[in-house]
Tab-separated table of C-alpha atoms and ligand atoms in Angstrom:
chain	number	residue	atom	x	y	z
A	1	MET	CA	92.994	145.127	141.732
A	2	ASN	CA	90.742	142.490	140.121
A	3	LYS	CA	90.878	139.482	142.461
A	4	VAL	CA	90.546	136.154	140.656
A	5	ILE	CA	90.293	132.793	142.376
A	6	VAL	CA	90.968	129.659	140.353
A	7	ILE	CA	89.353	126.541	141.826
A	8	GLY	CA	91.487	123.557	140.849
A	9	GLY	CA	95.209	123.398	140.155
A	10	GLY	CA	95.092	120.891	137.288
A	11	ALA	CA	96.012	121.488	133.652
A	12	SER	CA	93.354	124.077	132.859
A	13	GLY	CA	93.538	125.807	136.255
A	14	LEU	CA	97.301	126.305	136.013
A	15	LEU	CA	97.027	127.943	132.603
A	16	ALA	CA	94.078	130.014	133.787
A	17	ALA	CA	96.064	131.335	136.743
A	18	LEU	CA	99.158	132.073	134.635
A	19	SER	CA	97.079	133.830	132.016
A	20	ALA	CA	95.165	135.878	134.613
A	21	LYS	CA	98.438	136.917	136.262
A	22	GLU	CA	99.965	137.956	132.945
A	23	ASN	CA	96.884	140.079	132.425
A	24	GLN	CA	97.549	141.903	135.692
A	25	SER	CA	95.043	140.193	137.961
A	26	ASP	CA	95.585	139.389	141.590
A	27	VAL	CA	95.134	135.643	141.226
A	28	MET	CA	95.140	132.731	143.670
A	29	ILE	CA	94.790	128.961	143.161
A	30	LEU	CA	92.792	126.728	145.506
A	31	GLU	CA	93.799	123.080	145.150
A	32	ARG	CA	92.361	120.277	147.253
A	33	ASN	CA	95.481	118.083	146.881
A	34	ASN	CA	98.821	118.810	148.483
A	35	LYS	CA	100.384	119.351	145.046
A	36	LEU	CA	99.536	120.819	141.652
A	37	GLY	CA	98.889	118.947	138.404
A	38	LYS	CA	98.496	115.477	139.893
A	39	LYS	CA	96.575	114.069	136.926
A	40	ILE	CA	99.074	115.462	134.407
A	41	LEU	CA	101.660	113.067	135.848
A	42	ALA	CA	99.524	110.110	134.740
A	43	THR	CA	98.971	111.341	131.198
A	44	GLY	CA	100.354	109.690	128.086
A	45	ASN	CA	101.513	106.688	130.128
A	46	GLY	CA	103.738	109.009	132.119
A	47	ARG	CA	105.067	110.735	128.968
A	48	CYS	CA	102.291	113.370	128.703
A	49	ASN	CA	100.912	113.725	125.221
A	50	PHE	CA	100.523	117.423	125.992
A	51	THR	CA	99.053	118.604	122.710
A	52	ASN	CA	98.372	117.546	119.154
A	53	VAL	CA	99.865	119.738	116.472
A	54	ASP	CA	96.981	118.875	114.134
A	55	ALA	CA	94.196	119.584	116.634
A	56	THR	CA	91.281	121.602	115.295
A	57	GLU	CA	87.806	122.187	116.648
A	58	MET	CA	86.660	119.223	114.540
A	59	HIS	CA	88.316	116.802	116.940
A	60	TYR	CA	85.827	117.675	119.708
A	61	ASN	CA	82.167	116.995	120.432
A	62	HIS	CA	81.057	120.647	120.008
A	63	PRO	CA	83.280	122.207	117.317
A	64	TYR	CA	81.454	125.547	117.285
A	65	PHE	CA	82.186	126.078	120.976
A	66	VAL	CA	85.855	125.054	120.706
A	67	LYS	CA	86.607	127.170	117.622
A	68	PRO	CA	86.702	130.640	119.226
A	69	VAL	CA	88.805	129.249	122.068
A	70	PHE	CA	91.342	127.716	119.670
A	71	GLU	CA	91.451	130.946	117.687
A	72	GLN	CA	92.910	132.503	120.832
A	73	MET	CA	95.198	129.564	121.709
A	74	THR	CA	96.113	127.299	118.795
A	75	PRO	CA	98.211	124.129	119.251
A	76	LYS	CA	101.066	126.158	117.719
A	77	LYS	CA	100.701	128.712	120.478
A	78	THR	CA	100.632	125.908	123.065
A	79	LEU	CA	103.928	124.598	121.659
A	80	ALA	CA	105.455	128.073	121.672
A	81	TYR	CA	104.285	128.652	125.232
A	82	PHE	CA	105.773	125.418	126.543
A	83	GLU	CA	108.955	126.024	124.526
A	84	SER	CA	109.247	129.405	126.222
A	85	LEU	CA	109.163	127.508	129.520
A	86	GLY	CA	111.901	125.135	128.314
A	87	VAL	CA	109.940	122.152	127.000
A	88	ILE	CA	111.226	120.897	123.656
A	89	PRO	CA	108.360	119.221	121.785
A	90	LYS	CA	108.695	115.789	120.200
A	91	VAL	CA	106.053	115.276	117.519
A	92	GLU	CA	105.161	111.643	116.895
A	93	SER	CA	102.658	109.877	114.608
A	94	GLU	CA	99.278	111.537	114.008
A	95	GLY	CA	100.497	114.819	115.480
A	96	LYS	CA	100.786	113.519	119.046
A	97	THR	CA	103.252	115.734	120.883
A	98	TYR	CA	105.325	114.901	123.967
A	99	PRO	CA	108.115	116.663	125.850
A	100	LEU	CA	111.511	115.553	124.518
A	101	SER	CA	112.321	114.343	128.032
A	102	GLU	CA	109.349	111.948	127.681
A	103	GLN	CA	108.464	112.767	131.275
A	104	ALA	CA	105.070	114.105	132.240
A	105	SER	CA	106.741	115.587	135.304
A	106	SER	CA	108.587	118.019	132.990
A	107	ILE	CA	105.262	119.610	132.089
A	108	VAL	CA	104.184	119.891	135.715
A	109	ASP	CA	107.606	121.174	136.812
A	110	VAL	CA	107.802	123.999	134.277
A	111	LEU	CA	104.291	125.142	135.120
A	112	VAL	CA	104.946	125.044	138.854
A	113	TYR	CA	108.229	126.991	138.402
A	114	GLU	CA	106.285	129.599	136.434
A	115	ILE	CA	103.598	129.811	139.143
A	116	GLU	CA	106.418	130.349	141.673
A	117	ARG	CA	108.262	132.848	139.472
A	118	LEU	CA	105.114	134.936	139.118
A	119	ALA	CA	104.484	134.565	142.859
A	120	ILE	CA	100.971	133.235	142.383
A	121	PRO	CA	99.735	132.086	145.788
A	122	VAL	CA	98.458	128.525	146.009
A	123	ILE	CA	96.436	127.225	148.931
A	124	TYR	CA	96.876	123.469	149.121
A	125	GLU	CA	94.460	121.044	150.753
A	126	ALA	CA	91.809	123.647	150.078
A	127	LYS	CA	88.716	121.774	148.992
A	128	VAL	CA	86.018	124.178	147.905
A	129	VAL	CA	82.594	123.047	149.101
A	130	GLY	CA	80.479	126.107	148.399
A	131	ILE	CA	80.268	129.250	146.251
A	132	LYS	CA	77.820	132.106	146.630
A	133	LYS	CA	77.524	135.240	144.557
A	134	ASN	CA	76.380	138.464	146.162
A	135	GLN	CA	78.368	141.655	145.585
A	136	ASP	CA	81.390	139.437	145.070
A	137	PHE	CA	81.977	135.684	145.258
A	138	GLU	CA	82.090	134.007	148.640
A	139	ILE	CA	83.979	130.721	148.527
A	140	THR	CA	83.729	128.233	151.383
A	141	LEU	CA	86.443	125.665	152.015
A	142	GLU	CA	85.849	122.328	153.677
A	143	ASP	CA	87.676	123.474	156.811
A	144	GLY	CA	85.263	126.384	157.171
A	145	ARG	CA	87.494	129.151	155.830
A	146	ILE	CA	85.763	131.721	153.649
A	147	LEU	CA	87.485	133.576	150.806
A	148	HIS	CA	86.256	136.418	148.613
A	149	ALA	CA	86.905	137.137	144.933
A	150	ASP	CA	85.675	139.385	142.137
A	151	LYS	CA	85.959	136.568	139.604
A	152	VAL	CA	85.982	132.801	139.931
A	153	ILE	CA	87.399	130.338	137.411
A	154	LEU	CA	86.010	126.853	137.879
A	155	ALA	CA	88.756	124.421	136.790
A	156	THR	CA	87.781	121.382	138.837
A	157	GLY	CA	87.909	118.810	136.000
A	158	GLY	CA	85.303	116.137	135.371
A	159	MET	CA	84.942	112.696	136.946
A	160	ALA	CA	87.737	110.768	135.229
A	161	MET	CA	90.366	109.340	137.571
A	162	PRO	CA	88.629	110.691	140.693
A	163	LYS	CA	91.562	109.777	142.917
A	164	SER	CA	93.491	112.606	141.227
A	165	GLY	CA	91.047	115.069	142.798
A	166	SER	CA	88.442	115.495	140.059
A	167	ASP	CA	85.517	113.655	141.594
A	168	GLY	CA	82.661	115.705	140.150
A	169	ILE	CA	82.286	118.207	142.974
A	170	GLY	CA	82.818	121.008	140.438
A	171	TYR	CA	79.475	120.157	138.877
A	172	GLU	CA	77.735	120.579	142.232
A	173	LEU	CA	79.361	123.977	142.720
A	174	ALA	CA	78.142	125.162	139.307
A	175	LEU	CA	74.672	123.680	139.811
A	176	SER	CA	74.380	125.523	143.124
A	177	LEU	CA	74.900	128.741	141.162
A	178	GLY	CA	72.049	127.906	138.786
A	179	HIS	CA	73.894	126.117	135.995
A	180	THR	CA	72.715	122.867	134.401
A	181	MET	CA	74.614	119.924	133.033
A	182	THR	CA	74.210	117.123	130.507
A	183	SER	CA	74.437	113.485	131.500
A	184	ILE	CA	78.008	112.348	131.884
A	185	PHE	CA	79.742	109.066	131.076
A	186	PRO	CA	83.314	107.753	130.896
A	187	ALA	CA	85.181	108.175	127.597
A	188	LEU	CA	88.577	106.985	126.361
A	189	VAL	CA	87.962	103.854	128.360
A	190	LYS	CA	88.152	100.064	128.040
A	191	LEU	CA	85.039	98.270	126.789
A	192	GLU	CA	83.259	95.250	128.217
A	193	LEU	CA	82.218	92.523	125.800
A	194	GLU	CA	79.929	89.530	125.980
A	195	SER	CA	81.824	86.436	124.875
A	196	PRO	CA	82.513	82.961	126.261
A	197	TYR	CA	86.134	83.205	125.081
A	198	LEU	CA	87.383	86.184	127.106
A	199	LYS	CA	89.025	84.142	129.838
A	200	ALA	CA	90.983	82.165	127.243
A	201	MET	CA	91.995	85.299	125.333
A	202	ASP	CA	92.843	87.453	128.384
A	203	GLY	CA	96.127	89.285	127.762
A	204	VAL	CA	96.372	88.633	124.018
A	205	LYS	CA	97.637	91.726	122.206
A	206	PHE	CA	97.837	92.021	118.431
A	207	PRO	CA	97.877	94.657	115.700
A	208	GLY	CA	94.381	94.626	114.259
A	209	THR	CA	91.464	96.652	113.063
A	210	VAL	CA	88.321	97.272	115.061
A	211	GLU	CA	85.038	98.702	113.859
A	212	LEU	CA	82.060	99.908	115.836
A	213	ILE	CA	78.897	98.406	114.352
A	214	TYR	CA	75.534	100.053	114.851
A	215	HIS	CA	72.370	98.979	113.009
A	216	GLY	CA	74.558	96.646	110.933
A	217	ALA	CA	76.773	99.461	109.636
A	218	SER	CA	80.299	100.412	110.576
A	219	ILE	CA	80.332	103.856	112.193
A	220	GLN	CA	83.978	104.085	113.299
A	221	THR	CA	87.109	102.194	112.283
A	222	GLU	CA	90.424	102.215	114.123
A	223	GLN	CA	93.671	100.414	113.344
A	224	GLY	CA	96.413	99.564	115.774
A	225	ASP	CA	97.008	97.554	118.912
A	226	VAL	CA	94.087	95.589	120.304
A	227	LEU	CA	94.179	93.818	123.663
A	228	PHE	CA	91.689	91.214	124.824
A	229	THR	CA	91.109	91.175	128.571
A	230	LYS	CA	89.039	89.046	130.914
A	231	TYR	CA	86.244	91.626	130.892
A	232	GLY	CA	86.449	92.681	127.249
A	233	ILE	CA	88.828	94.669	125.143
A	234	SER	CA	91.327	97.493	125.442
A	235	GLY	CA	94.155	99.238	123.574
A	236	PRO	CA	94.438	102.612	121.822
A	237	THR	CA	91.984	101.551	119.097
A	238	ILE	CA	89.327	100.781	121.702
A	239	LEU	CA	89.856	104.011	123.644
A	240	GLN	CA	89.139	105.938	120.437
A	241	ILE	CA	85.965	103.962	119.785
A	242	SER	CA	84.763	104.047	123.399
A	243	ARG	CA	83.300	107.558	123.301
A	244	LYS	CA	80.841	106.757	120.509
A	245	ALA	CA	80.205	103.292	121.956
A	246	ASN	CA	79.357	104.619	125.408
A	247	ALA	CA	77.144	107.385	124.011
A	248	LEU	CA	75.056	104.710	122.250
A	249	LEU	CA	75.010	102.465	125.322
A	250	GLN	CA	73.719	105.418	127.362
A	251	ASP	CA	70.835	105.467	124.930
A	252	ASN	CA	70.254	101.711	125.418
A	253	GLN	CA	71.274	101.016	121.825
A	254	LEU	CA	72.637	97.637	120.726
A	255	ILE	CA	76.195	97.829	119.458
A	256	GLU	CA	78.811	95.353	118.338
A	257	LEU	CA	82.509	95.416	117.794
A	258	LYS	CA	83.939	93.912	114.632
A	259	VAL	CA	87.472	92.664	115.161
A	260	VAL	CA	89.672	92.011	112.138
A	261	LEU	CA	92.374	89.585	113.240
A	262	VAL	CA	94.210	89.415	109.919
A	263	ASN	CA	95.653	92.614	108.550
A	264	GLY	CA	97.491	92.559	105.236
A	265	PRO	CA	96.561	89.282	103.507
A	266	GLU	CA	93.183	89.122	101.802
A	267	LYS	CA	90.510	86.456	102.107
A	268	ARG	CA	91.637	84.762	98.890
A	269	ASP	CA	95.214	84.552	100.265
A	270	ILE	CA	93.892	82.751	103.331
A	271	ALA	CA	91.833	80.374	101.173
A	272	LYS	CA	95.028	79.601	99.206
A	273	ARG	CA	96.889	79.065	102.483
A	274	PHE	CA	94.323	76.502	103.604
A	275	SER	CA	94.607	74.573	100.352
A	276	LEU	CA	98.416	74.558	100.649
A	277	LEU	CA	98.193	73.411	104.263
A	278	SER	CA	95.398	70.899	103.701
A	279	GLU	CA	97.404	68.051	105.295
A	280	LYS	CA	97.781	70.037	108.543
A	281	THR	CA	95.328	70.193	111.398
A	282	ALA	CA	93.042	73.204	111.708
A	283	GLU	CA	95.076	74.366	114.692
A	284	GLN	CA	98.399	74.041	112.854
A	285	SER	CA	97.037	75.847	109.814
A	286	LEU	CA	96.495	79.030	111.859
A	287	ILE	CA	99.911	79.095	113.520
A	288	GLY	CA	101.926	82.010	112.196
A	289	LEU	CA	98.801	83.773	111.018
A	290	ILE	CA	97.148	84.833	114.267
A	291	ASN	CA	98.154	84.880	117.918
A	292	LYS	CA	98.349	81.278	119.122
A	293	ARG	CA	95.994	81.914	122.045
A	294	LEU	CA	93.246	83.038	119.666
A	295	ILE	CA	93.321	79.770	117.689
A	296	HIS	CA	91.201	77.592	119.967
A	297	PRO	CA	88.561	80.274	120.646
A	298	ILE	CA	88.059	81.097	116.967
A	299	LEU	CA	87.937	77.433	115.960
A	300	LYS	CA	85.406	76.763	118.693
A	301	ASP	CA	83.357	79.693	117.476
A	302	VAL	CA	83.024	78.143	114.005
A	303	HIS	CA	82.659	74.588	115.377
A	304	ILE	CA	85.862	73.197	113.908
A	305	GLU	CA	87.792	70.692	116.020
A	306	PRO	CA	91.427	71.864	116.409
A	307	HIS	CA	92.823	68.407	115.575
A	308	VAL	CA	90.840	67.737	112.451
A	309	LEU	CA	92.802	67.950	109.174
A	310	ILE	CA	92.013	70.957	107.013
A	311	LYS	CA	91.194	68.645	104.066
A	312	GLN	CA	88.478	67.080	106.224
A	313	VAL	CA	86.801	70.359	107.104
A	314	ASN	CA	83.788	70.985	104.898
A	315	LYS	CA	83.891	73.993	102.602
A	316	GLU	CA	81.128	75.858	104.388
A	317	LYS	CA	82.911	75.735	107.720
A	318	LEU	CA	86.224	76.679	106.159
A	319	ASN	CA	84.598	79.694	104.521
A	320	LEU	CA	83.058	80.588	107.863
A	321	LEU	CA	86.501	80.454	109.468
A	322	ILE	CA	87.938	82.720	106.764
A	323	GLN	CA	85.020	85.080	107.291
A	324	ARG	CA	85.613	85.136	111.113
A	325	LEU	CA	89.296	85.935	110.691
A	326	PHE	CA	88.246	89.137	108.957
A	327	ASP	CA	85.060	89.842	110.886
A	328	TRP	CA	84.696	88.541	114.408
A	329	ARG	CA	81.694	90.143	116.133
A	330	PHE	CA	81.333	90.822	119.847
A	331	LYS	CA	78.412	92.429	121.643
A	332	VAL	CA	79.524	95.513	123.616
A	333	ILE	CA	77.778	95.470	126.990
A	334	GLY	CA	79.453	98.320	128.854
A	335	SER	CA	82.702	99.963	129.753
A	336	LYS	CA	85.005	100.388	132.709
A	337	ASP	CA	83.969	103.264	134.965
A	338	PHE	CA	85.418	106.709	135.690
A	339	ASP	CA	88.274	105.198	137.727
A	340	ASP	CA	89.678	103.817	134.476
A	341	ALA	CA	88.587	106.533	132.070
A	342	GLN	CA	90.835	109.232	130.664
A	343	VAL	CA	88.079	111.781	130.194
A	344	THR	CA	84.486	112.609	131.019
A	345	ALA	CA	82.023	112.981	128.190
A	346	GLY	CA	79.334	115.529	129.049
A	347	GLY	CA	79.422	118.184	131.743
A	348	LEU	CA	78.255	121.746	132.310
A	349	SER	CA	75.989	122.873	129.512
A	350	ILE	CA	77.949	124.812	126.870
A	351	HIS	CA	74.839	126.865	126.093
A	352	GLU	CA	75.206	128.688	129.398
A	353	PHE	CA	78.736	129.976	128.642
A	354	ASN	CA	80.072	132.441	126.112
A	355	PRO	CA	82.549	130.564	123.881
A	356	GLN	CA	84.570	133.739	123.220
A	357	THR	CA	85.323	134.337	126.898
A	358	LEU	CA	84.136	131.194	128.759
A	359	GLN	CA	82.186	133.453	131.089
A	360	SER	CA	78.874	132.229	132.450
A	361	LYS	CA	75.766	133.751	130.896
A	362	LYS	CA	73.970	133.149	134.197
A	363	VAL	CA	76.466	134.343	136.801
A	364	SER	CA	78.538	137.344	135.839
A	365	GLY	CA	82.194	136.889	136.838
A	366	LEU	CA	82.087	133.069	136.817
A	367	PHE	CA	84.337	131.408	134.201
A	368	VAL	CA	84.961	127.733	133.361
A	369	CYS	CA	87.747	125.810	131.686
A	370	GLY	CA	88.890	122.243	131.084
A	371	GLU	CA	86.907	119.090	131.444
A	372	VAL	CA	84.190	120.349	133.803
A	373	ILE	CA	82.325	121.730	130.790
A	374	ASP	CA	80.747	119.477	128.153
A	375	ILE	CA	83.782	119.329	125.831
A	376	ASP	CA	85.879	116.257	125.156
A	377	GLY	CA	88.162	115.144	122.388
A	378	LEU	CA	89.812	112.063	120.972
A	379	CYS	CA	92.801	110.350	122.526
A	380	GLY	CA	96.041	111.916	121.259
A	381	GLY	CA	96.753	115.174	123.069
A	382	TYR	CA	93.395	116.757	122.279
A	383	ASN	CA	92.059	116.889	125.832
A	384	LEU	CA	95.096	118.624	127.261
A	385	GLN	CA	95.090	121.028	124.310
A	386	TRP	CA	91.517	121.905	125.301
A	387	ALA	CA	92.559	122.263	128.952
A	388	TRP	CA	95.464	124.645	128.147
A	389	ALA	CA	93.508	126.666	125.578
A	390	SER	CA	90.347	127.018	127.647
A	391	GLY	CA	92.400	127.842	130.749
A	392	TYR	CA	94.277	130.527	128.864
A	393	VAL	CA	91.046	132.056	127.527
A	394	ALA	CA	89.226	131.948	130.874
A	395	GLY	CA	92.209	133.541	132.647
A	396	LYS	CA	92.566	136.269	130.046
A	397	HIS	CA	88.895	137.266	130.064
A	398	ALA	CA	88.509	136.972	133.822
A	399	SER	CA	91.155	139.690	133.960
A	400	GLN	CA	89.213	142.175	131.870
B	1	FAD	C1	95.248	108.239	132.892
B	1	FAD	C2	94.995	109.462	132.043
B	1	FAD	C3	95.807	109.708	130.960
B	1	FAD	C4	95.558	110.836	130.153
B	1	FAD	N1	96.414	111.101	129.124
B	1	FAD	C5	96.219	112.202	128.370
B	1	FAD	C6	97.146	112.548	127.349
B	1	FAD	O1	98.218	111.917	127.197
B	1	FAD	N2	96.865	113.632	126.588
B	1	FAD	C7	95.732	114.392	126.774
B	1	FAD	O2	95.521	115.348	126.030
B	1	FAD	N3	94.873	114.127	127.781
B	1	FAD	C8	95.102	113.058	128.580
B	1	FAD	N4	94.242	112.811	129.625
B	1	FAD	C9	93.113	113.755	129.867
B	1	FAD	C10	93.614	115.023	130.572
B	1	FAD	O3	94.488	114.681	131.611
B	1	FAD	C11	92.443	115.838	131.129
B	1	FAD	O4	91.516	116.086	130.097
B	1	FAD	C12	92.906	117.148	131.734
B	1	FAD	O5	93.801	116.919	132.786
B	1	FAD	C13	91.716	117.956	132.253
B	1	FAD	O6	92.207	119.101	132.879
B	1	FAD	P1	91.321	119.874	133.973
B	1	FAD	O7	92.129	121.012	134.424
B	1	FAD	O8	89.973	120.126	133.432
B	1	FAD	O9	91.099	118.833	135.144
B	1	FAD	P2	92.127	118.077	136.100
B	1	FAD	O10	93.444	117.920	135.434
B	1	FAD	O11	91.397	116.868	136.530
B	1	FAD	O12	92.325	119.073	137.318
B	1	FAD	C14	91.282	119.412	138.192
B	1	FAD	C15	91.913	119.876	139.503
B	1	FAD	O13	90.919	120.449	140.330
B	1	FAD	C16	91.103	120.012	141.663
B	1	FAD	N5	89.795	120.086	142.343
B	1	FAD	C17	88.667	119.425	142.023
B	1	FAD	N6	87.654	119.784	142.828
B	1	FAD	C18	88.155	120.711	143.683
B	1	FAD	C19	87.602	121.452	144.753
B	1	FAD	N7	86.321	121.333	145.093
B	1	FAD	N8	88.400	122.309	145.435
B	1	FAD	C20	89.710	122.446	145.098
B	1	FAD	N9	90.297	121.766	144.101
B	1	FAD	C21	89.526	120.914	143.380
B	1	FAD	C22	91.604	118.585	141.508
B	1	FAD	O14	92.283	118.138	142.672
B	1	FAD	C23	92.528	118.726	140.294
B	1	FAD	O15	93.841	119.062	140.670
B	1	FAD	C24	94.473	111.711	130.446
B	1	FAD	C25	93.679	111.461	131.566
B	1	FAD	C26	93.927	110.358	132.374
B	1	FAD	C27	93.067	110.106	133.580
C-alpha cells in the first residue's frame, strides 16, 4: 500500500492526511507539538474564520497557481465538508465564515475526531529534522528515529506565530531536497509608524479609513476599525494593508499611511461647524467629532493652541486642520515581526510545483500544502481556505 507521511499536523496537514486516507493510502502524521492544530485555536480571535464563501483565486498573490487547487476544493466544498463533520457555518460580513459555536476548538475537535475515526496514526513530539530521497523517502526525527515513506507531504506552515510550531524549518527541509524559495516577510501584521504623537494616541480606537500611499498615489483603501498604538497602528484595516506595505518596505520604498479621522461629514460640513462654534476653543470645537485623545496631537500637528478661540485662528490654519481631519499622513517605517503576524508572505517557489497536484517538479513523490509555499491571501478566512484546499489536493494526488 502507498505509504504517505504528512509532516505537520496543522490545518493543511490534517486535511492532507484525511484526503490521503480517503483515497486509500496508508497515511501517518508527524507533528512536533504534543497536539494537533495548535495554531487553528488562535485563529479569528479564537472564533476561527475558517473559510470565506466568496474566496476566489483573485484573493491571493498568485491567482494562476491557486485556481486549479480551488477547482478541486471550492469554499462551498469546504463548507460541505465541515458540515458533514458537524460544523454549522455562520456567514458574516464580506463572506467571513465561522463555526456557529464561535469556537475555534470546534474546528480542531471535529478534525481530530475524524483522524481518530479513520485510525490515522499520529506521532506527537516528532520534529522532522531531515529528509532524503533515494528509492523511497527517509525521514529523520530530532530524537534520531528514522521513518520511510513512498510519498511525503510537507505541511509545516510558514514562519508566522512560530511558537505554534511553524518556525520555518519546513523551508530548510525543502531546500535540502533542492527546492528554492522567495524572500519571506510577515503579512497581516501591525505596522510601525514614525510620529511624535504615538505615545499620546496609544490605545485610541476609532472607525476610520486608511489608505496606503506610494509615490503620492493611493494604492489600497480600507475602512473599519483603526487602533493607534505606541509603536504605530493596528486593527483589521491595517492588517489588510500590511501585506502590500511590507512588500514595498522590503524593496526599500518610501510609503505613507493616510488616515481619515472623519467619516461621514464632508469638509464643507466641518467648515460650517467651525463657523457655528467660533466662540469655542479649538479643543472644544473638536469634541464630539473625533476621539478626545486625538484632539491635542492633531492640533499640535497644525500648530493651533488648544485654548485659542476658533474665531482667532487664522483661515489658513483652520483650513489646514480641516485638511488633516480628512488626510493625516504618517510615514510607515516597518511592521511587527513573525511573532505577531498571521501569515507569511513568500515561501517555496511555486514554479517548482505542479498546481494541479501540488507535487514537486524536482523531487517525485514530494507534495506541499498550506503556508510553506509562496501563497498568501487577505485577512478574512482566505488563508485557512488555502490550507484546507491545498491539503485536500496534496493528499488526493499523493495517493495516486
Ligand atoms: C493569530 C492568527 C490568527 C489567524 N486567523 C486566521 C483566520 O481567522 N482565518 C484564516 O483563514 N487564517 C487565519 N490565520 C492564518 C492560518 O492560521 C494559517 O494560514 C494556517 O494555519 C496555515 O496552515 P498550515 O497547515 O500551512 O500551517 P500551520 O497551521 O502553521 O501548521 C503547521 C504544523 O506543522 C508543524 N511542524 C512544523 N515543522 C515541523 C517539523 N519539522 N516536524 C513536525 N511538525 C512540524 C507545526 O507544529 C504545525 O502544527 C491566522 C494565523 C494566526 C497566527
